[in-house]
XYZ file of C-alpha atoms in Angstrom:
523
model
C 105.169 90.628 106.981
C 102.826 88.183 108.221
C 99.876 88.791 105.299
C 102.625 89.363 102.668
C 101.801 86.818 99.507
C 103.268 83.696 101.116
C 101.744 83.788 104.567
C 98.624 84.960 102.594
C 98.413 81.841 100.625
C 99.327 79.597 104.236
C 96.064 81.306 105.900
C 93.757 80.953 103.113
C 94.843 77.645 102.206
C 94.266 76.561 106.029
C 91.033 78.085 107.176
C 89.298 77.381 103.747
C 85.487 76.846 103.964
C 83.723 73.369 102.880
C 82.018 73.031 99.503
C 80.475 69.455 100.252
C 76.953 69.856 98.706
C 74.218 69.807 101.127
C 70.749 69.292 99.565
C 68.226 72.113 98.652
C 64.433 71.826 100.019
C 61.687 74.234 100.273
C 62.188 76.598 102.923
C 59.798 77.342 105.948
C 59.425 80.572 107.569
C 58.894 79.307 110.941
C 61.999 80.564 112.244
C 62.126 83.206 110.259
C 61.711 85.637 113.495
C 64.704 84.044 115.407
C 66.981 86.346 116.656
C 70.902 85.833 115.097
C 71.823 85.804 118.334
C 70.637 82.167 118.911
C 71.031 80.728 115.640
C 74.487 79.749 115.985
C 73.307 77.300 118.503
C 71.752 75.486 116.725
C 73.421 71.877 115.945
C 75.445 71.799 112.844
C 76.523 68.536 111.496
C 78.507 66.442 113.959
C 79.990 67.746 117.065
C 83.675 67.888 117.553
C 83.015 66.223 120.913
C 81.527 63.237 119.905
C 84.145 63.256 117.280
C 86.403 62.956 119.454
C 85.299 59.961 121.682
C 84.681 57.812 118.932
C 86.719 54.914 117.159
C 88.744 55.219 114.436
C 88.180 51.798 113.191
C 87.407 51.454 110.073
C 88.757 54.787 108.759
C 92.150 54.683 109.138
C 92.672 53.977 105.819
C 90.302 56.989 104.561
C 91.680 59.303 107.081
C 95.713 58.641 105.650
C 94.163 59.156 102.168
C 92.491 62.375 102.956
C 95.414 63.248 104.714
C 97.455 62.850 101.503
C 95.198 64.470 99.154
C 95.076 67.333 101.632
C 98.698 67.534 101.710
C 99.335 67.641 97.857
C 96.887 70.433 98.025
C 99.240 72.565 100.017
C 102.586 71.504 97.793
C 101.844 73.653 95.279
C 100.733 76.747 96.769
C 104.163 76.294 99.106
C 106.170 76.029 95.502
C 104.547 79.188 94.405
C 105.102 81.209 97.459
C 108.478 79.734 96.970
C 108.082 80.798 93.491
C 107.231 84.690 94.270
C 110.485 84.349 96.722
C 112.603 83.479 93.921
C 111.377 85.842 91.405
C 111.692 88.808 93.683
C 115.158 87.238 94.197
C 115.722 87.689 90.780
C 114.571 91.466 90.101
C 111.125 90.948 89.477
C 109.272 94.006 89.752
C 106.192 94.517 91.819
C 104.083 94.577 89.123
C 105.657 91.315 87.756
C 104.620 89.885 91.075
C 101.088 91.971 90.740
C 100.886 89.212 87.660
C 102.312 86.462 89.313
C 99.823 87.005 92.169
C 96.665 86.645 89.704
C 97.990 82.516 89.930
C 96.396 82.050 92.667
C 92.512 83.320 92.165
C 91.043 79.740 90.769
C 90.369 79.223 94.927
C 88.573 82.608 94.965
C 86.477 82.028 91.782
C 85.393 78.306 92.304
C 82.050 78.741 93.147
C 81.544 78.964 89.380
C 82.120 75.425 88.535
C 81.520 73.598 91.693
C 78.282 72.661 90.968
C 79.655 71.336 87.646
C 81.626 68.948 89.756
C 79.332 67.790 92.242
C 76.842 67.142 89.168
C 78.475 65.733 85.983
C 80.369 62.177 86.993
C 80.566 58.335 85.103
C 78.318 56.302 87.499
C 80.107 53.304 87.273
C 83.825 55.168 88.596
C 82.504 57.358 91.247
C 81.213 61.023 91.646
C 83.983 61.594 93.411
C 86.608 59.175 91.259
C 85.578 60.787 88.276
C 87.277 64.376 88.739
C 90.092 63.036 91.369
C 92.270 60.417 88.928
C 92.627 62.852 85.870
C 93.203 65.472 88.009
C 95.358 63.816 89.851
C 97.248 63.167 86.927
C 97.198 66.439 85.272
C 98.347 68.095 87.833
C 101.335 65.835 87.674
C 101.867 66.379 84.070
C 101.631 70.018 84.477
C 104.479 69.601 87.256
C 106.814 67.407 85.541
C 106.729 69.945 82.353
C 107.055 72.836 84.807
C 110.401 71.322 85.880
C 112.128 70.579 82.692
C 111.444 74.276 81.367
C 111.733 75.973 84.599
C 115.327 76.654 84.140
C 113.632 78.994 80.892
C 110.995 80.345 83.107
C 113.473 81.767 85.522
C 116.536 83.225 85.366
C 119.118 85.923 86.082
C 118.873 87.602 82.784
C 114.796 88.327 83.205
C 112.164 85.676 84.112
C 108.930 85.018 81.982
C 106.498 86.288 84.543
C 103.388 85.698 82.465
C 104.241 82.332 81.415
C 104.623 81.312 85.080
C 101.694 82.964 86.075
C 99.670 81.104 83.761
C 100.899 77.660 84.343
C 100.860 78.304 88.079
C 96.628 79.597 87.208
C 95.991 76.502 85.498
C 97.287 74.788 88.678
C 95.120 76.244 91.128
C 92.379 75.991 88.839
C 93.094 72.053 89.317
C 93.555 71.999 92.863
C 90.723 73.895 93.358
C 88.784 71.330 91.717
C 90.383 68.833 93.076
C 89.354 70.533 96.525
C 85.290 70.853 95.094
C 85.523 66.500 94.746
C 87.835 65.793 97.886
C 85.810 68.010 100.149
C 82.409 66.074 99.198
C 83.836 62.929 99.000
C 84.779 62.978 102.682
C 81.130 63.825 103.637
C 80.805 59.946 102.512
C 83.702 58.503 102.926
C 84.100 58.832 106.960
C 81.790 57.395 109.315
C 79.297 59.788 110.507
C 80.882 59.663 113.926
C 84.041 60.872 112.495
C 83.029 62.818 109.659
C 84.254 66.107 111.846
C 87.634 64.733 111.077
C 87.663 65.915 107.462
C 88.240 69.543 108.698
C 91.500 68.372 110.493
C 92.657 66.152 107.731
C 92.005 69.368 105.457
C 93.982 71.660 108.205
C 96.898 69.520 109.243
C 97.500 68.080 105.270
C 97.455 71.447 103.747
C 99.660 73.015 106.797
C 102.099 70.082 105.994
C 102.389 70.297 101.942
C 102.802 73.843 102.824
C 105.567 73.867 104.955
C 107.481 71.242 103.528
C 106.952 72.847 99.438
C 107.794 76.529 100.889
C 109.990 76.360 104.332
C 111.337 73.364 103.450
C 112.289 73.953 100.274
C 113.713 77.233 100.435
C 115.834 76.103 103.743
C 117.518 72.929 101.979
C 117.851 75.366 98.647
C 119.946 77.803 100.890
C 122.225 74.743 101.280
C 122.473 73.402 98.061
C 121.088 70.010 99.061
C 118.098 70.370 96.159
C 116.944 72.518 93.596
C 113.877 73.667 91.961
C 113.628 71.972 89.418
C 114.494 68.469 91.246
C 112.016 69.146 93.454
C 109.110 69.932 91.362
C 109.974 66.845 89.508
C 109.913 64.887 92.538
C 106.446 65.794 93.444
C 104.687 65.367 90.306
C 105.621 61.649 90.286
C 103.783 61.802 94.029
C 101.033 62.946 92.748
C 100.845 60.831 89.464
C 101.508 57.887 91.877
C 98.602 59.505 94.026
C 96.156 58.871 91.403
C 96.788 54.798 92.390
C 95.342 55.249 95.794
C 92.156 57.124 94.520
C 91.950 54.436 92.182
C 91.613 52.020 94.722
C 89.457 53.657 97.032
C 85.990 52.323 96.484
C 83.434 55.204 96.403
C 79.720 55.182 97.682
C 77.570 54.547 95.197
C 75.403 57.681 95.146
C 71.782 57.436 95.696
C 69.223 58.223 92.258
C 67.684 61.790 92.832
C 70.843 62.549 95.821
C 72.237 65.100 93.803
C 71.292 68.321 92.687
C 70.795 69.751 89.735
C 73.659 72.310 87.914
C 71.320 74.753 86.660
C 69.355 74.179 90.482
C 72.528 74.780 92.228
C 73.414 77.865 90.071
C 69.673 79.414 91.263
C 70.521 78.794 94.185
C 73.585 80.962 94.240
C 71.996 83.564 92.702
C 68.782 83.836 94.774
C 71.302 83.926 98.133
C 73.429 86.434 96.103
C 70.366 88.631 95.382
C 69.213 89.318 99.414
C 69.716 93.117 100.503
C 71.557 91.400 103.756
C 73.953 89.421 102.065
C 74.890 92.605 99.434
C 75.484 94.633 102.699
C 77.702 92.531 103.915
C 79.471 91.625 100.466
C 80.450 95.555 100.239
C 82.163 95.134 103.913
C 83.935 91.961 102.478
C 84.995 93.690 99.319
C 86.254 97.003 101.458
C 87.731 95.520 104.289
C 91.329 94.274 103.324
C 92.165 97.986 101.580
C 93.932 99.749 104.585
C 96.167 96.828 105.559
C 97.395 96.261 101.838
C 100.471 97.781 101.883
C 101.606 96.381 105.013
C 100.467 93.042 104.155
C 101.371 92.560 100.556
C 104.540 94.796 99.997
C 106.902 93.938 103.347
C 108.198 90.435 103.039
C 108.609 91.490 98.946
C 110.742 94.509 100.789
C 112.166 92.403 103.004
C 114.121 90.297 100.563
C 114.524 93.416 98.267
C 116.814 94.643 101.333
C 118.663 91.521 101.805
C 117.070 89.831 104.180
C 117.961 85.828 102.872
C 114.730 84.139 101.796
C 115.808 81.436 104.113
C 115.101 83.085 107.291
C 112.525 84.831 105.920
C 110.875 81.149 105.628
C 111.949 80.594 108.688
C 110.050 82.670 111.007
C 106.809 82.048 108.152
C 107.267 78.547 110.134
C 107.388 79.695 113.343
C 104.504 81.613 112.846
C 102.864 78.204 111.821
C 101.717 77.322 115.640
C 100.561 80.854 116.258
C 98.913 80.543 113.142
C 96.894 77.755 114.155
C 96.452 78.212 117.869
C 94.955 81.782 117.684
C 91.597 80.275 116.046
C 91.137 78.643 119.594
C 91.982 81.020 121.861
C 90.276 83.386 120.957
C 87.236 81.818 120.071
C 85.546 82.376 123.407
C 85.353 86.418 121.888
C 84.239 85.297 118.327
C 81.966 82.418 119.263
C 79.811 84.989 120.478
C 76.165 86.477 119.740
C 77.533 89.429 117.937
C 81.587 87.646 116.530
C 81.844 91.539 114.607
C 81.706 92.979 117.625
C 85.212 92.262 118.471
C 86.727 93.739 114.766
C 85.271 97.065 115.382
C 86.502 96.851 118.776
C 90.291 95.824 117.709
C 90.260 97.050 114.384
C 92.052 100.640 115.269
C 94.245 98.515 116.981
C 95.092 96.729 114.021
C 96.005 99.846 112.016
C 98.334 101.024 114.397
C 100.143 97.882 114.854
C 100.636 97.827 110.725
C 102.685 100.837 111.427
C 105.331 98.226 112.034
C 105.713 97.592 108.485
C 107.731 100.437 107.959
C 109.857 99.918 110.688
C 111.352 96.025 109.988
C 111.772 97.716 106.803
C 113.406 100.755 108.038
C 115.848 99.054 110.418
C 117.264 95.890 107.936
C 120.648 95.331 109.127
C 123.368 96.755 106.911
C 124.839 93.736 104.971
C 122.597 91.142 106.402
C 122.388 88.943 103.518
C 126.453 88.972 103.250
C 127.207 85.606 103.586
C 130.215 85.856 106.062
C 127.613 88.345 107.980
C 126.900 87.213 111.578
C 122.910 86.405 112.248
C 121.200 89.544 113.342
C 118.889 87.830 116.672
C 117.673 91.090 117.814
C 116.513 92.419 114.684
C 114.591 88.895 113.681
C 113.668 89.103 117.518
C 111.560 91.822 116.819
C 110.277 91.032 113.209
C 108.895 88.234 114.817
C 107.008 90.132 117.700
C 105.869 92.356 115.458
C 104.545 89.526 113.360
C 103.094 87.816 116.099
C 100.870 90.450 117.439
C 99.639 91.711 113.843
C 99.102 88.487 113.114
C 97.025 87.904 116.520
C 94.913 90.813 115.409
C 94.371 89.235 111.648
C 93.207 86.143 113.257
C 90.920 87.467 115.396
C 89.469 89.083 112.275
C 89.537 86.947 110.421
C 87.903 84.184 112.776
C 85.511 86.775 113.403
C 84.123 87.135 110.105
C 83.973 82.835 109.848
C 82.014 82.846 112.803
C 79.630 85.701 111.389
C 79.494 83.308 108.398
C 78.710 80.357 109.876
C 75.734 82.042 112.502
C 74.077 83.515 109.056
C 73.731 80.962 106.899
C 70.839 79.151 106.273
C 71.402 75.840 106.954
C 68.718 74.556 104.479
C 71.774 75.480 101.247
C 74.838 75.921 104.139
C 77.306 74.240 101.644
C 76.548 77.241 98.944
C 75.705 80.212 100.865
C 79.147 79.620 102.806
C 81.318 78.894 99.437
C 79.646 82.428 98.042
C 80.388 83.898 101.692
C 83.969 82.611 101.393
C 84.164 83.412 97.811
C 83.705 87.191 98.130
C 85.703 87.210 101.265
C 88.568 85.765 99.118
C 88.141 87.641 96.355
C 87.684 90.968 98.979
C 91.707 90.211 99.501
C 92.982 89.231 96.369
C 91.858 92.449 93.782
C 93.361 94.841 96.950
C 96.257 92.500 96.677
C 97.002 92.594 92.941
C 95.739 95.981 92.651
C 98.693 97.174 95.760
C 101.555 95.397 93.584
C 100.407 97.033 90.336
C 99.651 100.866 92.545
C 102.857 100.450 94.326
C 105.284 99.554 91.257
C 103.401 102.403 88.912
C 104.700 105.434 91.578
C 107.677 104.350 92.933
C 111.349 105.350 91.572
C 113.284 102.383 90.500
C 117.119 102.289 90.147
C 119.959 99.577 89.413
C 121.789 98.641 92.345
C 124.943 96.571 93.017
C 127.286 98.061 90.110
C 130.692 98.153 90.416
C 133.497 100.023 87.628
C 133.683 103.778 87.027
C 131.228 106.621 88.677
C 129.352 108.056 85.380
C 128.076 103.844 85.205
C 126.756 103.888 88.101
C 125.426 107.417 88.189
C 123.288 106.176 85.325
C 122.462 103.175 86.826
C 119.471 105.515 88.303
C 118.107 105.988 84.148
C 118.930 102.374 83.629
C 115.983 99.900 82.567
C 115.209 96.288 84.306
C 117.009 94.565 81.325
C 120.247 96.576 80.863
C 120.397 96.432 84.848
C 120.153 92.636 84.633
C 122.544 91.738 81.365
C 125.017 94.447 83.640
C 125.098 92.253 86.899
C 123.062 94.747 89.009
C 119.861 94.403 91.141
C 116.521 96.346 89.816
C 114.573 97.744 92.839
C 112.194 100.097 93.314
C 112.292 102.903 95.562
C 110.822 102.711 99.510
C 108.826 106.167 99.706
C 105.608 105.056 98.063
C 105.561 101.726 100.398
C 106.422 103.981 103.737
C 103.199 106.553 103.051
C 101.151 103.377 102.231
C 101.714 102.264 105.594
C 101.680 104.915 107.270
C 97.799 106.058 105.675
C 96.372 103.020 107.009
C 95.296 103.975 110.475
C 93.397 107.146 108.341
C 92.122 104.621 105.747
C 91.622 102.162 108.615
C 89.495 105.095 110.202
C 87.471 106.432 107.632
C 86.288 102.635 106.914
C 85.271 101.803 110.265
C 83.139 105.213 110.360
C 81.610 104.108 106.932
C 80.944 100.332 107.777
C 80.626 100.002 111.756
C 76.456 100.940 111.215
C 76.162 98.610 108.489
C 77.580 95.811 110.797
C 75.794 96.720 113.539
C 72.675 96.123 110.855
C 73.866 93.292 109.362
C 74.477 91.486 113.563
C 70.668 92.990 114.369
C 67.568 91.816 113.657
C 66.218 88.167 112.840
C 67.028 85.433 110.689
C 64.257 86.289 107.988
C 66.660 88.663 106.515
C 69.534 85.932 105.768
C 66.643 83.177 104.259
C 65.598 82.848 100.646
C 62.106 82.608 100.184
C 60.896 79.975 97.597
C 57.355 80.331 96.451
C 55.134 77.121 96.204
């Protein structure tokens, strides 16, 4: 269940890519003729060792304020994996969560207005000041009126789905904004020596507001000791009280002529979009996540369909959280490579098979464990989390894979756009196959009412019964397993037929020289 929505939204929000501008020039063709495979060694930015060895004096103070920013970042993607928790909780249906998921596609889509935010500021606040204290605040707002009418929102008798998703859309489209001006403020704002710091800050903040809005949350709500809507009110005071600290943070000025143009930046985007190499390799991004859907969208949603307490279910999500963040660097001697796709093909059958799994946590729920006199099942969470662990090894790898592919291929001349469109349709490759598996999914599976009790012709019917009825008569609406089990179990075929399709185009797309990944900009 380890790429089910909530450990979805933990991954992407952790191994995001930069959008800090980086300046256009003219581009050369000198090195056009340089083979891929030494392109990644070429220096990029500041090196993590020098990093490192240098003093922190001076930006202590920027660092803790990163860290913060970074961290409110995370909250509210943790409340709305909390969120999805709750409404499947509640009888949502899978294509209620199919809408619910649509929330969070701002971070996939910003590459539209980012060069609106690097470009339009008030001098005399900041370029980076401008966007950060009314966002800041909004964001708060919106909170603080998501917690008095959340009580509306969600609720035994049938939760507004759309209204949710909608609110919870307009906040990502914030923090993604917000993550456009923090991201190229910290290019400035550190010390060159420790300006490889703002990837940690970004890593470790986000990690934290995500933990403590989803694991957290959910753990202490198991116990009474806070509710939602307390705790969404809690948090947009933080991050009304946040906009203080950006206000006094003094900004850089910026230099006349620094920054580029919007319409400039928007050609730019489009001539990058435009080369044969990067389509190629936009139709493997855009292909890639479909075998593994089921398995990684539907389980944890079948998980607490069967019972399983949301609780524990958070639980081993934060156990997973070292694993999560270790992986990248152990296996980055495979991925740091000449040829990082290399290793998917490789692993990638092995990564079908192991999604077989899916079926069987589902399968094998303990009878009655979300009773609440039930004893803890170890075993059975034993295994869920070994299962999780290795799929999860084998996403990573993956998934680090493709960043390193990323990061060898782009021309370093526009790096900050051609890795946010790189990222962008990588994002985007996962989030149609996830919304489109929800909506699939709940469209051919049986539903039924579960949980009524009185005479045998009422709950014979129960089988007839709609979502509401079901609801206003004390039972549970859920949909029938057989469409999610031969989902799961098509995805080594699936998993097959795409690596047959797509393993010459990567071998393409790794070949060659660096020409093919330029854009050429007539005189």
């Amino acid at each position: 269940a380890e790429r089910g929505r909530s450990r979805r939204a933990f991954v992407m929000a952790v191994t995001r890519s930069r959008t800090g501008r980086i300046p256009t020039r003219r581009i050369t063709h000198d090195d056009d003729r340089a083979p891929l495979s030494h392109d990644g060694d070429q220096k990029r930015g500041v090196s993590s060792s020098s990093t490192s060895s240098s003093s922190l004096k001076g930006d202590r103070g920027s660092i803790a304020l990163l860290l913060l920013l970074y961290t409110l970042q995370g909250v509210p993607m943790g409340l709305s994996a909390s969120v999805s928790f709750i409404l499947q909780e509640k009888g949502a249906t899978y294509a209620e969560q199919g809408i619910f998921s649509l929330a969070s596609w701002p971070f996939s889509l910003k590459i539209l207005w980012a060069p609106l935010v690097d470009a339009l500021y008030v001098r005399s606040i900041g370029q980076r000041r401008t966007w950060l204290i009314p966002l800041q605040c909004v964001v708060g707002a919106t909170l603080l009126w998501t917690a008095e009418n959340v009580g509306a929102l969600i609720s035994d008798e049938g939760s507004d789905v759309r209204t949710l998703a909608g609110v919870f859309f307009w906040i990502y489209a914030l923090l993604a904004s917000q993550d456009i001006a923090v991201d190229g403020w910290a290019l400035t704002m550190l010390s060159r020596e420790n300006v490889g710091l703002a990837s940690t800050c970004n890593s470790v903040g986000q990690t934290a507001g995500f933990f403590v809005s989803f694991t957290g949350f959910l753990v202490l709500n198991s116990y009474g000791s806070v509710g939602l809507k307390g705790f969404i009110t809690f948090w947009g005071f933080v991050f009304l009280s946040s906009a203080v600290f950006v206000f006094l943070k003094k900004e850089k000025p910026v230099k006349p002529g620094a920054v580029e143009g919007v319409a400039d930046s928007y050609r730019q985007a489009v001539s990058i979009a435009r080369l044969p190499a990067v389509l190629k390799l936009c139709g493997v991004l855009v292909t890639r996540a479909i075998a593994f859907s089921a398995a990684e969208t539907i389980t944890t949603l079948k998980l607490l369909e069967r019972g399983v307490p949301k609780q524990h279910m958070a639980s081993i999500s934060a156990m997973m959280t070292p694993v999560s963040l270790c992986l990248p660097l152990i296996v980055a001697r495979w991925t740091g490579g000449p040829r990082p796709l290399d290793v998917v093909v490789k692993t990638w059958m092995f990564r079908a098979v192991a999604a077989l799994g899916a079926s069987a946590v589902v399968l094998f729920v303990p009878a009655g464990v979300g009773d609440a006199n039930a004893a803890i099942p170890w075993a059975y969470y034993a295994c869920v989390f070994a299962w999780t662990s290795v799929y999860a090894g084998l996403n990573t790898i993956h998934f680090v894979s493709f960043m390193s592919f990323y990061s060898r291929v782009s021309d370093a001349d526009m790096g900050g756009t051609y890795m946010t469109l790189l990222n962008t349709v990588s994002n985007l490759g996962y989030k149609w196959v996830e919304t489109s598996t929800m909506f699939i999914i709940d469209a051919v599976s049986e539903k039924r009412c579960e949980g009524l009790r009185g005479k045998a012709a009422a709950v014979a019917a129960a089988a007839a019964m709609d979502k509401a009825t079901c609801l206003a008569k004390g039972g549970r609406f859920v949909s029938g397993d057989r469409a999610f089990h031969l989902a799961v179990l098509a995805t080594p075929f699936i998993a097959y037929a795409w690596l047959k399709l797509a393993r010459a185009h990567i071998n393409s797309l790794q070949s060659g020289s660096m020409g093919k990944w330029k854009v050429r900009v007539r005189n």
